[in-house]
mmCIF file of C-alpha atoms in Angstrom:
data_model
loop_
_atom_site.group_PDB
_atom_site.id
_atom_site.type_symbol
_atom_site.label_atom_id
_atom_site.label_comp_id
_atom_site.label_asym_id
_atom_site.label_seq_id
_atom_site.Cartn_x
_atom_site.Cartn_y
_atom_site.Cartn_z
ATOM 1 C CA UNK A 99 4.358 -19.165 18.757
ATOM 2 C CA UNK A 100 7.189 -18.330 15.742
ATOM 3 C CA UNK A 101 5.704 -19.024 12.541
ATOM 4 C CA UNK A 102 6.525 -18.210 8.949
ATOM 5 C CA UNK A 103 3.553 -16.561 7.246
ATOM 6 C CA UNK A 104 3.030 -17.249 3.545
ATOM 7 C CA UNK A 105 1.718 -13.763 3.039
ATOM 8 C CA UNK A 106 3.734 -11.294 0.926
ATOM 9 C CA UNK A 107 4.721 -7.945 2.137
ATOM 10 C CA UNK A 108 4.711 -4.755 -0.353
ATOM 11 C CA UNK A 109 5.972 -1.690 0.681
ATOM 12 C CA UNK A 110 5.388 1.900 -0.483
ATOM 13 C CA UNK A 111 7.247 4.891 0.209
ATOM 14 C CA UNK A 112 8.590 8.409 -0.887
ATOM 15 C CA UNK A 113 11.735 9.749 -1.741
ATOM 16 C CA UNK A 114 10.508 13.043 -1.229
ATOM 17 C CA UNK A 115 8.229 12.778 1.702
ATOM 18 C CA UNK A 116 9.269 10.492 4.328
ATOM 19 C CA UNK A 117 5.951 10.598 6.276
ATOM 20 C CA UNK A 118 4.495 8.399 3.577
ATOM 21 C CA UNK A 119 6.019 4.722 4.051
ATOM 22 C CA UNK A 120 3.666 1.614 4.091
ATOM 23 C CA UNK A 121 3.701 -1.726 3.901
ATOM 24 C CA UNK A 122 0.620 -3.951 2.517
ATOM 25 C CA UNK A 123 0.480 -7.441 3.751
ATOM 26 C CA UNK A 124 -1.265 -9.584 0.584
ATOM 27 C CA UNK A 125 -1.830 -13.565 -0.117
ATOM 28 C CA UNK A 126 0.973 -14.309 -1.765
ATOM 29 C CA UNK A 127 -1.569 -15.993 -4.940
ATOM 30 C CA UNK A 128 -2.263 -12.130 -4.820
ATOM 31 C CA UNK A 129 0.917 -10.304 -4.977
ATOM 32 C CA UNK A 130 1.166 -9.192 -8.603
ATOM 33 C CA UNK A 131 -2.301 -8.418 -9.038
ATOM 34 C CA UNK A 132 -1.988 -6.277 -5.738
ATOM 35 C CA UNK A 133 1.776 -5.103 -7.028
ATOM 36 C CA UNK A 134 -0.361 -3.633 -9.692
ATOM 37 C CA UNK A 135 -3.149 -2.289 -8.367
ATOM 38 C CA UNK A 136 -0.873 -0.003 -5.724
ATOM 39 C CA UNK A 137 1.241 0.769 -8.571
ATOM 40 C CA UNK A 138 -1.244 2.599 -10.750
ATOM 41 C CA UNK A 139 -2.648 3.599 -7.524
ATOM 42 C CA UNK A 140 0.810 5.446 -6.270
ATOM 43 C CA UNK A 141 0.719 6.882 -9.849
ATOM 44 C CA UNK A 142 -2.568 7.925 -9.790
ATOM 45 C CA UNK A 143 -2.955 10.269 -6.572
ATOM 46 C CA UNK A 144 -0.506 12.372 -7.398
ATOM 47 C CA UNK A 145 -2.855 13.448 -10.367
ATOM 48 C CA UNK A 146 -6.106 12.271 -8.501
ATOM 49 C CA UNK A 147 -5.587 12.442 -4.560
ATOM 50 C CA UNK A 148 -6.226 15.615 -3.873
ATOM 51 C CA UNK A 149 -8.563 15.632 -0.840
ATOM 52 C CA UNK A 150 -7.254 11.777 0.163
ATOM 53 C CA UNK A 151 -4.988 10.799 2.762
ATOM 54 C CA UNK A 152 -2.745 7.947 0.367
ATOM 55 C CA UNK A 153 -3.137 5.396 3.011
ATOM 56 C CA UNK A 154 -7.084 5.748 2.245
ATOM 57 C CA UNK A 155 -6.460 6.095 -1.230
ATOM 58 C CA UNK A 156 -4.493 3.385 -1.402
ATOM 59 C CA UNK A 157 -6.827 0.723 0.554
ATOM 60 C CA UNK A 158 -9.920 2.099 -1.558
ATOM 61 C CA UNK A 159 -8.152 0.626 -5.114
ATOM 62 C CA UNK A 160 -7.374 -2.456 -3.281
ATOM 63 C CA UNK A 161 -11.106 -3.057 -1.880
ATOM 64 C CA UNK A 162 -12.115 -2.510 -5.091
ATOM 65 C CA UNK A 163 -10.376 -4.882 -6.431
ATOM 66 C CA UNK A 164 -11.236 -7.405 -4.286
ATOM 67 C CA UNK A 165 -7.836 -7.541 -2.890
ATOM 68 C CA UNK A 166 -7.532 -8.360 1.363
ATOM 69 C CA UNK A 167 -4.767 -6.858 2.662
ATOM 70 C CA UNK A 168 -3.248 -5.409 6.203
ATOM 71 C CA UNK A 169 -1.926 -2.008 6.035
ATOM 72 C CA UNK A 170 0.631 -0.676 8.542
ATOM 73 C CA UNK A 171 2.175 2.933 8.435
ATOM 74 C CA UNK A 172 5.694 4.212 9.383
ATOM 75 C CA UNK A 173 5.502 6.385 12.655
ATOM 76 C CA UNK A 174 8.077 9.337 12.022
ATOM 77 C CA UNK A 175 8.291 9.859 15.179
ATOM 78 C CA UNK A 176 9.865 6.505 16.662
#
């Protein structure tokens, strides 16, 4: 079955690390709450991560905002 999902897709990555490339799948009634939330959460580990893998990081400020998401990581390797 082909269907079109109304779930929005928001994607992470760095310029300066290409390991680090995600995507978040969010409700789309959720988007710019969760566009926010991974925002200030990008900004924040750079000051606050230390210790954290960002994919974890990331998740943990979306649970606690009572956001549900999928996650799904680049593989450098492919």
């Amino acid at each position: 079955m082909v269907e079109v999902l109304k779930d929005s897709i928001i994607r992470i990555q760095s310029s300066t690390n290409e390991w680090m490339d995600a995507i978040f799948l969010v409700k789309k009634e959720e988007e710019e709450k969760a566009k926010e939330v991974l925002q200030k959460a990008w900004d924040d580990f750079w000051e606050e991560g230390e210790g954290w893998c960002y994919g974890n990081f990331l998740e943990a400020r979306l649970v606690e905002a009572g956001i549900a998401f999928d996650a799904y990581y680049a593989d450098t390797e492919s």
